[in-house]
């Protein structure tokens, strides 16, 4: 989706309901980092939905992201405490989060963009349906928009409740 932040909804909700099993930071960063393709486009002229919008590179991105977050362990724990988020910071929950984030991004995008080489090194996107563009576009935006609003609302309530209970302690 051109509106990258709408990609955080689905992985955010999955993580919200299973915070120990699905790392929130990995899920959210994984879901937006795929659009780094846009900066590669600006710098090198590669396609806007280029290499990172493929299962092969999304897999590599997820593994590298989980590894980096694992190495940043102490700072990630502090960051998550600050955001009032339960955390395991195990490599398993980091990998699960990063994969859910990265794959949910390309699964939503694959319905919208003909130019994606989803199964790189093979060319093309078998999931793009020519002629169904507008209804698919509206559906994908609705799913992204509603899930993002739901996630941010739930998170804001949880954050407020945690802060309040910290004040009362
Ligand atoms: Zn994208």
PDB file of C-alpha atoms and ligand atoms in Angstrom:
ATOM      1  CA  UNK A   1       0.000   0.000   0.000  1.00  0.00           C
ATOM      2  CA  UNK A   2       1.288   3.489  -0.684  1.00  0.00           C
ATOM      3  CA  UNK A   3       0.304   4.340   2.902  1.00  0.00           C
ATOM      4  CA  UNK A   4       3.010   2.288   4.614  1.00  0.00           C
ATOM      5  CA  UNK A   5       1.761   2.768   8.234  1.00  0.00           C
ATOM      6  CA  UNK A   6      -1.455   0.863   7.379  1.00  0.00           C
ATOM      7  CA  UNK A   7       0.691  -2.261   7.230  1.00  0.00           C
ATOM      8  CA  UNK A   8       1.145  -2.293  11.012  1.00  0.00           C
ATOM      9  CA  UNK A   9      -2.495  -3.238  11.754  1.00  0.00           C
ATOM     10  CA  UNK A  10      -2.511  -6.980  11.089  1.00  0.00           C
ATOM     11  CA  UNK A  11       0.875  -7.822  12.666  1.00  0.00           C
ATOM     12  CA  UNK A  12       0.099  -5.375  15.486  1.00  0.00           C
ATOM     13  CA  UNK A  13      -3.181  -7.147  16.322  1.00  0.00           C
ATOM     14  CA  UNK A  14      -1.570 -10.596  16.160  1.00  0.00           C
ATOM     15  CA  UNK A  15       1.156  -9.424  18.513  1.00  0.00           C
ATOM     16  CA  UNK A  16      -1.337  -7.656  20.782  1.00  0.00           C
ATOM     17  CA  UNK A  17      -3.154 -10.959  21.338  1.00  0.00           C
ATOM     18  CA  UNK A  18       0.041 -12.990  21.783  1.00  0.00           C
ATOM     19  CA  UNK A  19       2.664 -10.552  23.089  1.00  0.00           C
ATOM     20  CA  UNK A  20       5.038 -13.228  24.372  1.00  0.00           C
ATOM     21  CA  UNK A  21       4.930 -15.370  21.252  1.00  0.00           C
ATOM     22  CA  UNK A  22       5.032 -12.580  18.659  1.00  0.00           C
ATOM     23  CA  UNK A  23       7.494  -9.782  19.327  1.00  0.00           C
ATOM     24  CA  UNK A  24       5.778  -6.421  18.844  1.00  0.00           C
ATOM     25  CA  UNK A  25       8.851  -4.475  17.730  1.00  0.00           C
ATOM     26  CA  UNK A  26       9.869  -7.121  15.196  1.00  0.00           C
ATOM     27  CA  UNK A  27       6.292  -7.356  13.884  1.00  0.00           C
ATOM     28  CA  UNK A  28       5.880  -3.613  13.400  1.00  0.00           C
ATOM     29  CA  UNK A  29       9.360  -2.910  12.029  1.00  0.00           C
ATOM     30  CA  UNK A  30       9.083  -5.988   9.764  1.00  0.00           C
ATOM     31  CA  UNK A  31       5.788  -4.729   8.375  1.00  0.00           C
ATOM     32  CA  UNK A  32       7.103  -1.300   7.361  1.00  0.00           C
ATOM     33  CA  UNK A  33      10.723  -2.071   6.448  1.00  0.00           C
ATOM     34  CA  UNK A  34       9.652  -3.798   3.209  1.00  0.00           C
ATOM     35  CA  UNK A  35       8.826  -0.351   1.795  1.00  0.00           C
ATOM     36  CA  UNK A  36      12.543   0.484   1.994  1.00  0.00           C
ATOM     37  CA  UNK A  37      12.150  -0.508  -1.653  1.00  0.00           C
ATOM     38  CA  UNK A  38      10.865   3.032  -2.175  1.00  0.00           C
ATOM     39  CA  UNK A  39      14.198   4.498  -1.019  1.00  0.00           C
ATOM     40  CA  UNK A  40      16.072   2.012  -3.219  1.00  0.00           C
ATOM     41  CA  UNK A  41      13.915   3.293  -6.068  1.00  0.00           C
ATOM     42  CA  UNK A  42      14.886   6.909  -5.275  1.00  0.00           C
ATOM     43  CA  UNK A  43      18.573   6.040  -4.936  1.00  0.00           C
ATOM     44  CA  UNK A  44      19.115   3.409  -7.615  1.00  0.00           C
ATOM     45  CA  UNK A  45      16.013   3.465  -9.819  1.00  0.00           C
ATOM     46  CA  UNK A  46      15.022  -0.126  -8.909  1.00  0.00           C
ATOM     47  CA  UNK A  47      11.237  -0.832  -9.065  1.00  0.00           C
ATOM     48  CA  UNK A  48       9.096   0.782  -6.330  1.00  0.00           C
ATOM     49  CA  UNK A  49       7.798  -2.689  -5.452  1.00  0.00           C
ATOM     50  CA  UNK A  50      11.114  -4.331  -6.180  1.00  0.00           C
ATOM     51  CA  UNK A  51      13.289  -6.953  -4.574  1.00  0.00           C
ATOM     52  CA  UNK A  52      12.085  -6.590  -0.983  1.00  0.00           C
ATOM     53  CA  UNK A  53       8.525  -7.210  -2.185  1.00  0.00           C
ATOM     54  CA  UNK A  54       9.349 -10.873  -2.854  1.00  0.00           C
ATOM     55  CA  UNK A  55       9.156 -13.870  -0.527  1.00  0.00           C
ATOM     56  CA  UNK A  56      12.883 -14.534  -0.972  1.00  0.00           C
ATOM     57  CA  UNK A  57      14.063 -11.079   0.122  1.00  0.00           C
ATOM     58  CA  UNK A  58      11.276 -10.661   2.702  1.00  0.00           C
ATOM     59  CA  UNK A  59      12.562 -13.883   4.278  1.00  0.00           C
ATOM     60  CA  UNK A  60      16.124 -12.535   4.366  1.00  0.00           C
ATOM     61  CA  UNK A  61      14.923  -9.192   5.762  1.00  0.00           C
ATOM     62  CA  UNK A  62      12.951 -10.959   8.516  1.00  0.00           C
ATOM     63  CA  UNK A  63      15.939 -13.104   9.545  1.00  0.00           C
ATOM     64  CA  UNK A  64      18.362 -10.131   9.574  1.00  0.00           C
ATOM     65  CA  UNK A  65      15.853  -7.942  11.462  1.00  0.00           C
ATOM     66  CA  UNK A  66      15.260 -10.604  14.135  1.00  0.00           C
ATOM     67  CA  UNK A  67      19.041 -11.034  14.500  1.00  0.00           C
ATOM     68  CA  UNK A  68      19.637  -7.292  14.904  1.00  0.00           C
ATOM     69  CA  UNK A  69      16.827  -6.924  17.459  1.00  0.00           C
ATOM     70  CA  UNK A  70      18.195  -9.922  19.366  1.00  0.00           C
ATOM     71  CA  UNK A  71      21.632  -8.282  19.528  1.00  0.00           C
ATOM     72  CA  UNK A  72      20.008  -5.042  20.710  1.00  0.00           C
ATOM     73  CA  UNK A  73      18.396  -7.002  23.544  1.00  0.00           C
ATOM     74  CA  UNK A  74      19.002  -4.640  26.521  1.00  0.00           C
ATOM     75  CA  UNK A  75      17.898  -1.548  24.610  1.00  0.00           C
ATOM     76  CA  UNK A  76      14.880  -3.374  23.176  1.00  0.00           C
ATOM     77  CA  UNK A  77      13.808  -4.432  26.666  1.00  0.00           C
ATOM     78  CA  UNK A  78      14.088  -0.846  27.908  1.00  0.00           C
ATOM     79  CA  UNK A  79      12.204   0.429  24.878  1.00  0.00           C
ATOM     80  CA  UNK A  80       9.412  -2.107  25.400  1.00  0.00           C
ATOM     81  CA  UNK A  81       9.195  -1.294  29.100  1.00  0.00           C
ATOM     82  CA  UNK A  82       8.823   2.341  28.155  1.00  0.00           C
ATOM     83  CA  UNK A  83       6.012   1.400  25.761  1.00  0.00           C
ATOM     84  CA  UNK A  84       4.496  -0.829  28.499  1.00  0.00           C
ATOM     85  CA  UNK A  85       4.767  -3.945  26.358  1.00  0.00           C
ATOM     86  CA  UNK A  86       5.181  -7.457  27.692  1.00  0.00           C
ATOM     87  CA  UNK A  87       8.186  -9.099  26.139  1.00  0.00           C
ATOM     88  CA  UNK A  88      10.160 -12.295  25.880  1.00  0.00           C
ATOM     89  CA  UNK A  89      12.791 -11.032  23.432  1.00  0.00           C
ATOM     90  CA  UNK A  90      13.551 -14.656  22.568  1.00  0.00           C
ATOM     91  CA  UNK A  91      14.897 -15.351  19.099  1.00  0.00           C
ATOM     92  CA  UNK A  92      11.742 -17.409  18.454  1.00  0.00           C
ATOM     93  CA  UNK A  93       9.330 -14.552  19.232  1.00  0.00           C
ATOM     94  CA  UNK A  94      11.538 -12.097  17.305  1.00  0.00           C
ATOM     95  CA  UNK A  95      11.602 -14.344  14.231  1.00  0.00           C
ATOM     96  CA  UNK A  96       7.858 -15.001  14.473  1.00  0.00           C
ATOM     97  CA  UNK A  97       7.156 -11.260  14.709  1.00  0.00           C
ATOM     98  CA  UNK A  98       9.539 -10.339  11.879  1.00  0.00           C
ATOM     99  CA  UNK A  99       8.071 -12.995   9.561  1.00  0.00           C
ATOM    100  CA  UNK A 100       4.471 -12.025  10.332  1.00  0.00           C
ATOM    101  CA  UNK A 101       5.333  -8.361   9.709  1.00  0.00           C
ATOM    102  CA  UNK A 102       7.260  -8.879   6.462  1.00  0.00           C
ATOM    103  CA  UNK A 103       4.976 -11.538   4.953  1.00  0.00           C
ATOM    104  CA  UNK A 104       1.737  -9.735   5.854  1.00  0.00           C
ATOM    105  CA  UNK A 105       3.141  -6.703   4.009  1.00  0.00           C
ATOM    106  CA  UNK A 106       3.839  -8.532   0.769  1.00  0.00           C
ATOM    107  CA  UNK A 107       0.595 -10.549   1.000  1.00  0.00           C
ATOM    108  CA  UNK A 108      -1.421  -7.313   1.130  1.00  0.00           C
ATOM    109  CA  UNK A 109       0.682  -5.663  -1.589  1.00  0.00           C
ATOM    110  CA  UNK A 110       0.625  -8.681  -3.925  1.00  0.00           C
ATOM    111  CA  UNK A 111      -3.092  -8.096  -4.488  1.00  0.00           C
ATOM    112  CA  UNK A 112      -2.426  -4.513  -5.626  1.00  0.00           C
ATOM    113  CA  UNK A 113       0.762  -4.378  -7.669  1.00  0.00           C
ATOM    114  CA  UNK A 114       1.222  -6.092 -10.982  1.00  0.00           C
ATOM    115  CA  UNK A 115       4.915  -5.189 -11.159  1.00  0.00           C
ATOM    116  CA  UNK A 116       5.915  -7.207  -8.072  1.00  0.00           C
ATOM    117  CA  UNK A 117       8.163 -10.219  -8.687  1.00  0.00           C
ATOM    118  CA  UNK A 118       6.656 -12.093  -5.774  1.00  0.00           C
ATOM    119  CA  UNK A 119       8.438 -15.375  -6.406  1.00  0.00           C
ATOM    120  CA  UNK A 120      11.787 -13.785  -7.368  1.00  0.00           C
ATOM    121  CA  UNK A 121      13.962 -14.954  -9.191  1.00  0.00           C
ATOM    122  CA  UNK A 122      10.841 -15.843 -11.197  1.00  0.00           C
ATOM    123  CA  UNK A 123       9.230 -12.857 -12.859  1.00  0.00           C
ATOM    124  CA  UNK A 124       5.685 -11.665 -12.315  1.00  0.00           C
ATOM    125  CA  UNK A 125       2.974 -11.704  -9.707  1.00  0.00           C
ATOM    126  CA  UNK A 126       0.490 -14.590 -10.078  1.00  0.00           C
ATOM    127  CA  UNK A 127      -1.819 -13.103  -7.427  1.00  0.00           C
ATOM    128  CA  UNK A 128      -2.569  -9.887  -9.270  1.00  0.00           C
ATOM    129  CA  UNK A 129      -6.015 -10.129 -10.876  1.00  0.00           C
ATOM    130  CA  UNK A 130      -6.333  -7.777 -13.848  1.00  0.00           C
ATOM    131  CA  UNK A 131      -9.733  -6.127 -14.023  1.00  0.00           C
ATOM    132  CA  UNK A 132     -10.479  -6.628 -10.315  1.00  0.00           C
ATOM    133  CA  UNK A 133      -8.271  -3.681  -9.381  1.00  0.00           C
ATOM    134  CA  UNK A 134     -10.760  -1.275  -7.759  1.00  0.00           C
ATOM    135  CA  UNK A 135     -12.700  -3.713  -5.494  1.00  0.00           C
ATOM    136  CA  UNK A 136      -9.424  -5.362  -4.446  1.00  0.00           C
ATOM    137  CA  UNK A 137      -7.852  -1.958  -3.796  1.00  0.00           C
ATOM    138  CA  UNK A 138     -10.796  -0.901  -1.603  1.00  0.00           C
ATOM    139  CA  UNK A 139     -10.803  -4.224   0.280  1.00  0.00           C
ATOM    140  CA  UNK A 140      -7.056  -4.152   0.974  1.00  0.00           C
ATOM    141  CA  UNK A 141      -7.267  -0.547   2.182  1.00  0.00           C
ATOM    142  CA  UNK A 142     -10.277  -1.368   4.365  1.00  0.00           C
ATOM    143  CA  UNK A 143      -8.469  -4.341   5.939  1.00  0.00           C
ATOM    144  CA  UNK A 144      -5.306  -2.268   6.472  1.00  0.00           C
ATOM    145  CA  UNK A 145      -7.203   0.761   7.787  1.00  0.00           C
ATOM    146  CA  UNK A 146      -9.596  -1.052  10.133  1.00  0.00           C
ATOM    147  CA  UNK A 147      -6.901  -3.333  11.562  1.00  0.00           C
ATOM    148  CA  UNK A 148      -4.541  -0.375  12.131  1.00  0.00           C
ATOM    149  CA  UNK A 149      -7.231   1.675  13.898  1.00  0.00           C
ATOM    150  CA  UNK A 150      -8.252  -1.367  15.993  1.00  0.00           C
ATOM    151  CA  UNK A 151      -4.647  -2.081  16.958  1.00  0.00           C
ATOM    152  CA  UNK A 152      -3.823   1.542  17.860  1.00  0.00           C
ATOM    153  CA  UNK A 153      -7.053   1.877  19.892  1.00  0.00           C
ATOM    154  CA  UNK A 154      -6.408  -1.335  21.845  1.00  0.00           C
ATOM    155  CA  UNK A 155      -2.789  -0.377  22.402  1.00  0.00           C
ATOM    156  CA  UNK A 156      -3.659   3.160  23.551  1.00  0.00           C
ATOM    157  CA  UNK A 157      -6.119   1.726  26.108  1.00  0.00           C
ATOM    158  CA  UNK A 158      -3.582  -0.804  27.361  1.00  0.00           C
ATOM    159  CA  UNK A 159      -0.877   1.865  27.592  1.00  0.00           C
ATOM    160  CA  UNK A 160      -3.151   4.215  29.549  1.00  0.00           C
ATOM    161  CA  UNK A 161      -4.172   1.407  31.942  1.00  0.00           C
ATOM    162  CA  UNK A 162      -0.535   0.362  32.540  1.00  0.00           C
ATOM    163  CA  UNK A 163       0.548   3.957  33.202  1.00  0.00           C
ATOM    164  CA  UNK A 164      -2.356   4.467  35.579  1.00  0.00           C
ATOM    165  CA  UNK A 165      -1.566   1.301  37.525  1.00  0.00           C
ATOM    166  CA  UNK A 166       2.117   2.394  37.729  1.00  0.00           C
ATOM    167  CA  UNK A 167       1.018   5.734  39.211  1.00  0.00           C
ATOM    168  CA  UNK A 168      -1.188   3.989  41.780  1.00  0.00           C
ATOM    169  CA  UNK A 169       1.609   1.651  42.906  1.00  0.00           C
TER     170      UNK A 169
HETATM  171 ZN1  LIG B   1       4.863  -2.278   0.045  1.00  0.00          ZN
END
